[in-house]
Amino acid sequence: DIVMTQSPDSLAVSLGERATINCKSSQTVLYNSNNKNYLGWYQQKPGQPPKLLIYWASTRESGVPDRFSGSGSGTDFTLTISSLQAEDVAVYYCQQYYSTPITFGQGTRLEIK
Amino acid sequence: QVQLVESGGGLVKPGGSLRLSCAASGFTFSDSYMTWIRQAPGKGLEWVSYISSRSSYTNYAASVRGRFTISRDDAKNSLYLQMNSLRVDDTAVYYCARERELDTAMAPFDYWGQGALVTVSS
């Protein structure tokens, strides 16, 4: 199984500041035949299902604000929120869909400082 | 618009059974791979199972293999999860979700239902 490890577990950032969440996979999620990283990022607010933000490591889902961006390749990935808004308070998960079992990181709780 | 609505959750005793349903609308259900994911109270996300379009393929997490069965009825635009031999650690909110890409399980989940709570307790 591919183990996904996020850091930090929790993060407090001031409004308007940058937030950075890291995700490391125990083996590569880069598929050489198409040069795509099988890595997604989700946002989950209390009492709601997760929402897809980023897929293929860096492609923003339709309707997601452009302050959210994803980067990285192979085994190391980053979700960046360029200017934190109050509505971004949530738990964020990375996910690999390179192989089954599909696995998620443990989650990073993002709060306002 | 795409909608996924789960039903069938509830309280069941250890060793019991429960069947979850997920009613889909707003897209061509028969073309989509569908998935169940669960989340124990206060915990993270755990993938449970997927089923391919036309029910050709299924796959399960090791924790549920042999106890849970995923199925679909394309005529009813519905996804199911039959859960047998339930254990206390199966307690969770169960979400159905759609794979974003057609004809593959190697894709993120772009639409999720609101979830159905399953509580296994004596």
XYZ file of N, CA and C in Angstrom:
705
model
N 0.836 -1.186 0.000
C 0.000 0.000 0.000
C 0.878 1.245 0.000
N 0.427 2.277 -0.697
C 1.128 3.550 -0.692
C 0.664 4.347 0.522
N 1.617 4.714 1.374
C 1.309 5.499 2.568
C 1.506 6.979 2.249
N 0.498 7.771 2.569
C 0.534 9.215 2.342
C 0.709 9.908 3.687
N 1.729 10.744 3.802
C 2.019 11.424 5.061
C 2.006 12.928 4.844
N 1.131 13.598 5.560
C 1.008 15.052 5.443
C 1.738 15.743 6.586
N 2.200 16.946 6.319
C 2.779 17.790 7.356
C 2.460 19.252 7.059
N 2.173 20.053 8.118
C 2.022 19.584 9.501
C 0.641 18.958 9.709
N 0.376 18.476 10.925
C -0.952 17.965 11.255
C -1.945 19.111 11.421
N -1.455 20.245 11.901
C -2.305 21.421 12.030
C -1.483 22.663 11.756
N -2.169 23.715 11.386
C -1.511 24.919 10.900
C -2.408 26.120 11.205
N -1.821 27.174 11.752
C -2.558 28.414 11.997
C -1.884 29.532 11.220
N -2.647 30.195 10.376
C -2.112 31.235 9.494
C -2.993 32.476 9.592
N -2.391 33.632 9.514
C -3.153 34.882 9.566
C -3.906 35.099 8.252
N -5.024 35.789 8.345
C -5.780 36.137 7.149
C -4.899 36.918 6.170
N -4.967 36.532 4.902
C -4.190 37.188 3.875
C -2.784 36.633 3.698
N -2.361 35.770 4.608
C -1.030 35.179 4.510
C -1.068 33.855 3.746
N 0.110 33.356 3.431
C 0.229 32.108 2.677
C 0.173 30.907 3.603
N -0.540 29.865 3.162
C -0.577 28.593 3.875
C -0.016 27.506 2.968
N 0.845 26.667 3.542
C 1.486 25.605 2.773
C 1.334 24.283 3.501
N 0.822 23.296 2.783
C 0.641 21.954 3.327
C 1.414 20.972 2.448
N 2.161 20.096 3.088
C 2.996 19.138 2.376
C 2.421 17.731 2.444
N 2.732 16.951 1.425
C 2.261 15.566 1.340
C 3.371 14.731 0.716
N 3.702 13.641 1.365
C 4.762 12.765 0.860
C 4.194 11.359 0.716
N 4.447 10.746 -0.423
C 3.998 9.372 -0.658
C 5.166 8.411 -0.466
N 4.845 7.196 -0.014
C 5.892 6.215 0.286
C 6.520 5.624 -0.976
N 5.877 5.822 -2.104
C 6.458 5.451 -3.394
C 5.902 6.394 -4.455
N 6.535 6.433 -5.584
C 6.145 7.397 -6.602
C 4.688 7.220 -7.035
N 4.040 8.334 -7.327
C 2.706 8.299 -7.911
C 2.744 8.911 -9.312
N 3.948 9.038 -9.869
C 4.140 9.522 -11.226
C 4.085 8.342 -12.191
N 3.115 8.392 -13.097
C 2.940 7.334 -14.091
C 3.759 7.720 -15.323
N 4.801 6.983 -15.590
C 5.761 7.385 -16.624
C 5.154 7.450 -18.023
N 4.156 6.605 -18.297
C 3.647 6.521 -19.665
C 2.920 7.796 -20.093
N 2.368 8.532 -19.136
C 1.684 9.780 -19.485
C 2.223 10.993 -18.725
N 3.258 10.771 -17.914
C 3.909 11.836 -17.147
C 2.920 12.576 -16.244
N 1.959 11.862 -15.699
C 1.001 12.471 -14.782
C 1.221 11.945 -13.371
N 1.092 12.850 -12.402
C 1.126 12.479 -11.001
C -0.295 12.212 -10.522
N -0.534 11.007 -10.023
C -1.882 10.581 -9.629
C -2.144 11.028 -8.180
N -2.264 12.342 -8.015
C -2.322 12.954 -6.687
C -3.410 14.027 -6.687
N -4.286 13.958 -5.689
C -5.336 14.950 -5.557
C -5.337 15.577 -4.168
N -5.961 16.746 -4.088
C -6.133 17.453 -2.816
C -7.625 17.730 -2.607
N -8.060 17.537 -1.364
C -9.455 17.760 -1.005
C -9.536 18.694 0.200
N -10.628 19.435 0.258
C -10.943 20.301 1.388
C -12.215 19.770 2.044
N -12.201 19.630 3.363
C -13.401 19.200 4.074
C -13.717 20.168 5.201
N -14.881 20.762 5.119
C -15.373 21.632 6.184
C -16.273 20.824 7.112
N -16.444 21.278 8.360
C -17.234 20.498 9.333
C -18.633 20.183 8.830
N -19.025 18.911 8.970
C -20.360 18.484 8.585
C -20.592 18.366 7.100
N -19.522 18.503 6.311
C -19.659 18.419 4.857
C -18.791 17.300 4.292
N -19.135 16.810 3.102
C -18.237 15.838 2.448
C -17.003 16.557 1.921
N -15.961 15.822 1.643
C -14.774 16.436 1.018
C -15.115 17.022 -0.343
N -14.349 18.037 -0.709
C -14.493 18.709 -1.999
C -13.173 18.625 -2.742
N -13.213 18.190 -3.988
C -11.995 18.108 -4.787
C -11.509 19.503 -5.159
N -10.246 19.788 -4.827
C -9.641 21.078 -5.158
C -8.688 20.974 -6.348
N -7.791 19.999 -6.267
C -6.678 19.853 -7.194
C -6.583 18.393 -7.599
N -6.302 18.127 -8.872
C -6.029 16.760 -9.314
C -4.863 16.778 -10.287
N -4.330 15.571 -10.608
C -3.075 15.481 -11.352
C -2.011 16.403 -10.738
N -2.056 16.533 -9.430
C -1.091 17.268 -8.601
C -1.158 18.784 -8.736
N -1.593 19.285 -9.896
C -1.515 20.739 -10.099
C -2.674 21.324 -10.905
N -3.659 20.504 -11.281
C -4.789 21.001 -12.060
C -5.929 21.393 -11.122
N -6.313 22.648 -11.189
C -7.380 23.135 -10.319
C -8.736 22.681 -10.846
N -9.571 22.160 -9.956
C -10.927 21.761 -10.348
C -11.727 23.013 -10.702
N -12.679 22.851 -11.589
C -13.532 23.952 -12.007
C -14.215 24.604 -10.806
N -14.172 25.920 -10.766
C -14.826 26.656 -9.692
C -13.981 26.884 -8.457
N -12.815 26.273 -8.390
C -11.934 26.455 -7.230
C -11.163 27.774 -7.398
N -11.141 28.611 -6.383
C -10.445 29.906 -6.504
C -8.971 29.739 -6.834
N -8.434 30.696 -7.579
C -7.051 30.547 -8.039
C -6.021 30.812 -6.940
N -6.470 31.122 -5.735
C -5.506 31.206 -4.627
C -5.038 29.811 -4.191
N -5.751 28.771 -4.637
C -5.339 27.398 -4.358
C -4.459 26.895 -5.507
N -3.294 26.342 -5.163
C -2.447 25.767 -6.189
C -1.745 24.538 -5.651
N -1.430 23.621 -6.570
C -0.732 22.404 -6.202
C 0.546 22.271 -6.999
N 1.557 21.677 -6.370
C 2.829 21.476 -7.045
C 3.470 20.194 -6.548
N 4.567 19.824 -7.224
C 5.320 18.647 -6.827
C 5.239 17.541 -7.850
N 6.085 16.529 -7.654
C 6.121 15.392 -8.573
C 6.797 14.213 -7.896
N 6.399 13.022 -8.331
C 7.048 11.817 -7.809
C 6.507 11.412 -6.459
N 7.163 11.882 -5.400
C 6.753 11.522 -4.041
C 6.495 12.730 -3.135
N 6.789 13.919 -3.588
C 6.667 15.098 -2.731
C 5.781 16.163 -3.368
N 4.767 16.567 -2.614
C 3.746 17.454 -3.159
C 3.388 18.539 -2.143
N 2.873 19.657 -2.668
C 2.520 20.798 -1.828
C 1.201 21.398 -2.296
N 0.353 21.725 -1.327
C -0.837 22.534 -1.573
C -0.565 23.905 -0.972
N -0.749 24.939 -1.774
C -0.512 26.313 -1.309
C -1.782 27.123 -1.455
N -2.108 27.848 -0.385
C -3.175 28.845 -0.442
C -2.467 30.187 -0.357
N -2.539 30.973 -1.415
C -1.667 32.149 -1.525
C -2.051 33.268 -0.562
N -3.331 33.411 -0.298
C -3.810 34.473 0.586
C -5.024 33.945 1.340
N -4.798 33.538 2.580
C -5.824 32.811 3.329
C -7.071 33.663 3.568
N -8.217 33.062 3.270
C -9.505 33.683 3.549
C -10.197 32.924 4.682
N -11.132 33.585 5.330
C -11.812 32.963 6.480
C -12.509 31.665 6.081
N -13.021 31.631 4.863
C -13.762 30.437 4.408
C -12.854 29.248 4.078
N -11.542 29.442 4.181
C -10.606 28.354 3.897
C -10.335 27.488 5.124
N -10.885 27.871 6.273
C -10.736 27.052 7.477
C -11.374 25.692 7.227
N -10.568 24.638 7.345
C -11.029 23.303 6.951
C -9.921 22.305 7.270
N -10.216 21.030 7.011
C -9.196 19.994 7.014
C -8.891 19.651 5.561
N -7.611 19.554 5.247
C -7.173 19.278 3.877
C -6.521 17.898 3.816
N -6.881 17.135 2.774
C -6.359 15.785 2.587
C -5.702 15.661 1.214
N -4.556 14.992 1.179
C -4.035 14.556 -0.109
C -4.469 13.106 -0.330
N -4.472 12.690 -1.578
C -4.934 11.359 -1.960
C -4.114 10.873 -3.149
N -3.713 9.611 -3.109
C -3.106 9.024 -4.290
C -4.113 8.086 -4.940
N -4.226 8.188 -6.264
C -5.086 7.269 -7.004
C -4.266 6.521 -8.052
N -2.989 6.361 -7.755
C -2.058 5.650 -8.635
C -2.309 4.148 -8.602
N -2.650 3.638 -7.414
C -2.883 2.214 -7.284
C -3.855 1.952 -6.146
N -4.512 0.799 -6.213
C -5.379 0.408 -5.100
C -4.560 -0.384 -4.090
N -4.856 -0.260 -2.783
C -5.930 0.574 -2.261
C -5.621 2.058 -2.405
N -6.611 2.815 -2.854
C -6.479 4.267 -2.883
C -6.311 4.736 -1.447
N -5.377 5.627 -1.220
C -5.083 6.048 0.145
C -5.031 7.564 0.266
N -5.363 8.014 1.470
C -5.378 9.438 1.799
C -4.334 9.730 2.866
N -3.876 10.969 2.893
C -3.099 11.424 4.025
C -3.985 11.542 5.252
N -3.357 11.769 6.397
C -4.098 11.799 7.659
C -4.882 13.084 7.849
N -4.611 14.078 7.007
C -5.319 15.352 7.101
C -4.495 16.416 7.796
N -4.687 17.654 7.366
C -4.073 18.826 7.994
C -5.177 19.820 8.323
N -5.263 20.168 9.593
C -6.291 21.118 10.026
C -5.751 22.533 9.902
N -6.427 23.367 9.147
C -6.008 24.743 8.905
C -6.932 25.700 9.648
N -6.316 26.561 10.462
C -7.077 27.516 11.263
C -6.549 28.919 11.044
N -7.303 29.882 11.513
C -6.901 31.291 11.447
C -6.114 31.638 12.699
N -4.973 32.309 12.495
C -4.179 32.753 13.655
C -4.752 34.058 14.190
N -27.890 19.278 -12.266
C -26.577 19.176 -11.661
C -26.399 17.790 -11.047
N -25.149 17.427 -10.863
C -24.846 16.114 -10.311
C -25.290 16.048 -8.851
N -26.000 14.974 -8.523
C -26.405 14.736 -7.130
C -26.195 13.280 -6.782
N -25.690 13.066 -5.584
C -25.544 11.730 -5.020
C -26.165 11.762 -3.634
N -27.124 10.861 -3.398
C -27.835 10.864 -2.126
C -27.803 9.458 -1.529
N -27.116 9.348 -0.389
C -27.026 8.073 0.299
C -28.218 7.846 1.224
N -28.540 6.591 1.442
C -29.591 6.212 2.395
C -29.279 4.820 2.927
N -29.976 4.463 4.012
C -29.840 3.118 4.549
C -28.977 2.999 5.787
N -28.407 4.117 6.224
C -27.590 4.055 7.421
C -28.434 3.828 8.662
N -27.744 3.547 9.771
C -28.473 3.345 11.025
C -27.638 2.612 12.049
N -28.310 2.196 13.119
C -27.671 1.486 14.224
C -27.866 -0.023 14.029
N -26.767 -0.756 14.140
C -26.824 -2.208 13.976
C -25.900 -2.856 15.000
N -26.245 -4.035 15.435
C -25.420 -4.749 16.410
C -24.222 -5.413 15.732
N -23.143 -5.606 16.461
C -22.005 -6.340 15.900
C -22.452 -7.692 15.353
N -21.937 -8.024 14.164
C -22.331 -9.242 13.491
C -23.516 -9.079 12.565
N -24.173 -7.934 12.630
C -25.357 -7.684 11.819
C -25.019 -7.227 10.413
N -26.092 -6.930 9.659
C -25.953 -6.524 8.262
C -26.714 -5.232 8.012
N -26.283 -4.541 6.958
C -26.922 -3.303 6.549
C -26.637 -3.106 5.061
N -27.585 -2.499 4.360
C -27.369 -2.209 2.945
C -27.528 -0.713 2.711
N -26.454 -0.105 2.221
C -26.495 1.310 1.865
C -26.857 1.454 0.390
N -27.567 2.530 0.100
C -27.891 2.875 -1.280
C -27.410 4.283 -1.581
N -27.137 4.529 -2.843
C -26.733 5.856 -3.303
C -27.478 6.134 -4.599
N -28.379 7.107 -4.566
C -29.153 7.482 -5.751
C -28.428 8.589 -6.492
N -28.155 8.357 -7.766
C -27.397 9.304 -8.579
C -28.300 9.993 -9.595
N -27.994 11.249 -9.879
C -28.724 11.992 -10.898
C -27.847 13.093 -11.466
N -28.212 13.573 -12.654
C -27.509 14.703 -13.244
C -26.323 14.325 -14.114
N -26.084 13.025 -14.297
C -25.008 12.583 -15.175
C -25.342 11.173 -15.671
N -24.570 10.705 -16.643
C -24.790 9.369 -17.192
C -24.165 8.350 -16.264
N -24.966 7.876 -15.331
C -24.485 6.994 -14.258
C -23.796 5.757 -14.825
N -24.356 5.178 -15.863
C -23.847 3.899 -16.372
C -22.426 4.015 -16.913
N -21.999 5.226 -17.255
C -20.648 5.431 -17.802
C -19.588 5.612 -16.733
N -20.013 5.781 -15.490
C -19.083 6.192 -14.433
C -18.687 5.058 -13.507
N -17.393 5.035 -13.157
C -16.938 4.236 -12.031
C -17.457 4.933 -10.766
N -17.854 4.125 -9.798
C -18.364 4.667 -8.544
C -17.629 4.045 -7.361
N -17.583 4.789 -6.268
C -16.747 4.412 -5.131
C -17.481 4.657 -3.816
N -17.132 3.874 -2.819
C -17.538 4.139 -1.432
C -16.290 4.490 -0.630
N -16.403 5.545 0.161
C -15.347 5.974 1.075
C -16.001 6.156 2.440
N -15.288 5.860 3.492
C -15.861 6.045 4.828
C -14.958 6.893 5.700
N -15.576 7.439 6.752
C -14.859 8.304 7.681
C -15.373 8.028 9.088
N -14.544 7.406 9.900
C -14.904 7.157 11.291
C -15.008 8.489 12.029
N -15.809 8.557 13.093
C -16.015 9.815 13.807
C -14.701 10.473 14.216
N -14.491 11.699 13.766
C -13.297 12.451 14.125
C -12.016 11.977 13.458
N -12.132 11.079 12.482
C -10.946 10.504 11.846
C -10.856 10.906 10.375
N -9.874 10.337 9.693
C -9.637 10.652 8.300
C -10.454 9.791 7.348
N -10.099 9.887 6.066
C -10.842 9.229 5.007
C -10.234 7.871 4.673
N -11.099 6.887 4.474
C -10.663 5.535 4.121
C -11.462 5.053 2.913
N -10.753 4.756 1.835
C -11.396 4.181 0.659
C -11.881 2.774 0.997
N -13.094 2.434 0.566
C -13.705 1.147 0.887
C -13.764 0.227 -0.340
N -14.311 0.741 -1.450
C -14.540 -0.123 -2.602
C -14.858 0.711 -3.826
N -14.589 0.138 -5.001
C -15.070 0.753 -6.240
C -15.686 -0.313 -7.135
N -16.532 0.165 -8.044
C -17.127 -0.691 -9.066
C -17.012 0.022 -10.405
N -16.653 -0.718 -11.420
C -16.493 -0.127 -12.743
C -17.848 0.104 -13.394
N -17.812 0.841 -14.471
C -19.004 0.941 -15.300
C -19.360 -0.459 -15.820
N -20.624 -0.724 -15.947
C -21.124 -2.038 -16.408
C -20.746 -3.185 -15.470
N -20.350 -2.831 -14.232
C -20.079 -3.826 -13.166
C -19.011 -4.842 -13.536
N -18.127 -4.497 -14.457
C -17.121 -5.455 -14.908
C -16.081 -5.749 -13.832
N -15.737 -4.731 -13.060
C -14.671 -4.883 -12.066
C -15.120 -4.319 -10.727
N -14.672 -4.966 -9.679
C -14.827 -4.437 -8.336
C -13.513 -4.591 -7.594
N -13.339 -3.789 -6.566
C -12.137 -3.878 -5.742
C -12.500 -3.426 -4.342
N -11.815 -3.982 -3.348
C -12.159 -3.711 -1.961
C -10.910 -3.453 -1.133
N -11.073 -2.631 -0.102
C -10.035 -2.493 0.903
C -9.928 -3.809 1.669
N -8.722 -4.110 2.120
C -8.497 -5.364 2.852
C -9.382 -5.461 4.093
N -9.670 -4.306 4.701
C -10.444 -4.288 5.944
C -11.895 -4.733 5.759
N -12.410 -4.715 4.525
C -13.810 -5.074 4.289
C -13.971 -6.249 3.335
N -12.872 -6.667 2.704
C -12.969 -7.730 1.701
C -13.537 -9.005 2.331
N -14.506 -9.606 1.635
C -15.160 -10.811 2.142
C -16.366 -10.524 3.006
N -16.539 -9.273 3.447
C -17.689 -8.907 4.279
C -18.625 -7.939 3.551
N -18.048 -7.059 2.725
C -18.836 -6.044 2.022
C -18.905 -6.410 0.533
N -20.037 -6.047 -0.093
C -20.202 -6.260 -1.533
C -20.769 -4.997 -2.171
N -20.061 -4.492 -3.161
C -20.521 -3.329 -3.904
C -21.268 -3.803 -5.152
N -22.313 -3.079 -5.505
C -23.062 -3.427 -6.713
C -23.737 -2.167 -7.244
N -24.303 -2.284 -8.420
C -24.981 -1.135 -9.022
C -26.140 -1.612 -9.868
N -27.131 -0.736 -10.023
C -28.254 -0.996 -10.912
C -28.346 0.220 -11.830
N -27.815 0.094 -13.034
C -27.780 1.231 -13.941
C -29.180 1.657 -14.375
N -30.124 0.739 -14.401
C -31.499 1.092 -14.769
C -32.131 2.010 -13.724
N -31.669 1.883 -12.483
C -32.205 2.703 -11.389
C -31.253 3.827 -10.994
N -30.133 3.954 -11.719
C -29.119 4.965 -11.375
C -28.736 4.880 -9.895
N -28.481 3.675 -9.450
C -28.218 3.462 -8.031
C -26.989 2.602 -7.784
N -26.310 2.944 -6.716
C -25.126 2.232 -6.223
C -25.475 1.655 -4.855
N -24.917 0.488 -4.560
C -25.229 -0.161 -3.290
C -23.956 -0.640 -2.598
N -24.068 -0.788 -1.276
C -23.008 -1.429 -0.496
C -23.689 -2.341 0.516
N -23.574 -3.645 0.299
C -24.088 -4.628 1.243
C -22.994 -4.909 2.259
N -23.305 -4.654 3.525
C -22.325 -4.807 4.589
C -22.782 -5.915 5.524
N -22.002 -6.983 5.588
C -22.299 -8.123 6.462
C -21.228 -8.255 7.534
N -21.528 -9.041 8.558
C -20.572 -9.294 9.652
C -19.971 -7.994 10.162
N -20.827 -7.028 10.416
C -20.351 -5.702 10.812
C -19.662 -5.739 12.156
N -18.632 -4.902 12.269
C -17.829 -4.801 13.484
C -17.926 -3.382 14.032
N -17.569 -3.239 15.291
C -17.610 -1.909 15.920
C -16.752 -0.916 15.133
N -15.613 -1.389 14.603
C -14.732 -0.461 13.891
C -15.193 -0.156 12.469
N -16.355 -0.664 12.072
C -16.977 -0.239 10.816
C -17.830 1.012 11.014
N -17.974 1.467 12.251
C -18.735 2.676 12.533
C -18.109 3.865 11.815
N -18.903 4.542 10.986
C -18.376 5.631 10.169
C -19.505 6.281 9.387
N -19.203 7.448 8.840
C -20.032 8.020 7.782
C -19.544 7.423 6.463
N -20.468 6.892 5.690
C -20.139 6.274 4.407
C -20.583 7.210 3.290
N -19.616 7.581 2.444
C -19.879 8.457 1.304
C -19.826 7.661 0.005
N -20.748 7.924 -0.900
C -20.553 7.461 -2.267
C -19.965 8.630 -3.059
N -19.167 8.298 -4.047
C -18.488 9.323 -4.829
C -18.306 8.834 -6.262
N -18.178 9.800 -7.164
C -17.991 9.502 -8.581
C -16.535 9.711 -8.965
N -16.008 8.769 -9.758
C -14.678 8.961 -10.326
C -14.762 10.036 -11.415
N -13.793 10.928 -11.410
C -13.836 12.069 -12.312
C -13.644 11.685 -13.783
N -12.845 10.633 -14.011
C -12.547 10.226 -15.382
C -13.380 8.992 -15.730
N -13.767 8.887 -16.990
C -14.512 7.722 -17.430
C -13.591 6.532 -17.640
N -14.133 5.348 -17.403
C -13.466 4.088 -17.746
C -12.157 3.850 -17.019
N -12.034 4.398 -15.833
C -10.845 4.108 -15.039
C -11.141 4.306 -13.570
N -10.487 3.500 -12.733
C -10.560 3.707 -11.288
C -9.414 4.600 -10.828
N -8.487 4.881 -11.732
C -7.317 5.688 -11.389
C -7.644 7.159 -11.643
N -8.528 7.677 -10.788
C -8.994 9.042 -10.984
C -9.449 9.597 -9.640
N -9.432 10.916 -9.494
C -9.936 11.504 -8.252
C -11.460 11.449 -8.225
N -12.015 11.836 -7.072
C -13.463 11.788 -6.875
C -14.017 13.209 -6.943
N -14.807 13.489 -7.982
C -15.213 14.873 -8.186
C -16.564 15.226 -7.563
N -17.416 14.255 -7.322
C -18.683 14.506 -6.644
C -18.877 13.487 -5.530
N -19.343 13.987 -4.377
C -19.565 13.170 -3.200
C -20.988 13.387 -2.706
N -21.571 12.333 -2.133
C -22.832 12.512 -1.442
C -22.601 13.131 -0.072
N -23.683 13.383 0.648
C -23.595 13.968 1.982
C -23.246 12.937 3.046
N -23.359 11.659 2.713
C -22.947 10.615 3.629
C -24.091 9.989 4.399
N -23.881 8.731 4.800
C -24.841 7.999 5.636
C -24.089 7.443 6.834
N -24.607 7.708 8.021
C -23.939 7.271 9.251
C -24.335 5.834 9.576
N -23.323 5.007 9.739
C -23.506 3.623 10.172
C -22.867 3.481 11.553
N -23.664 3.068 12.513
C -23.166 2.884 13.881
C -23.320 1.417 14.254
N -22.207 0.794 14.586
C -22.212 -0.614 14.993
C -21.926 -0.661 16.488
N -22.933 -1.045 17.237
C -22.802 -1.027 18.697
C -23.808 -1.992 19.311
N -23.413 -2.587 20.417
C -24.334 -3.487 21.128
C -25.202 -2.718 22.117
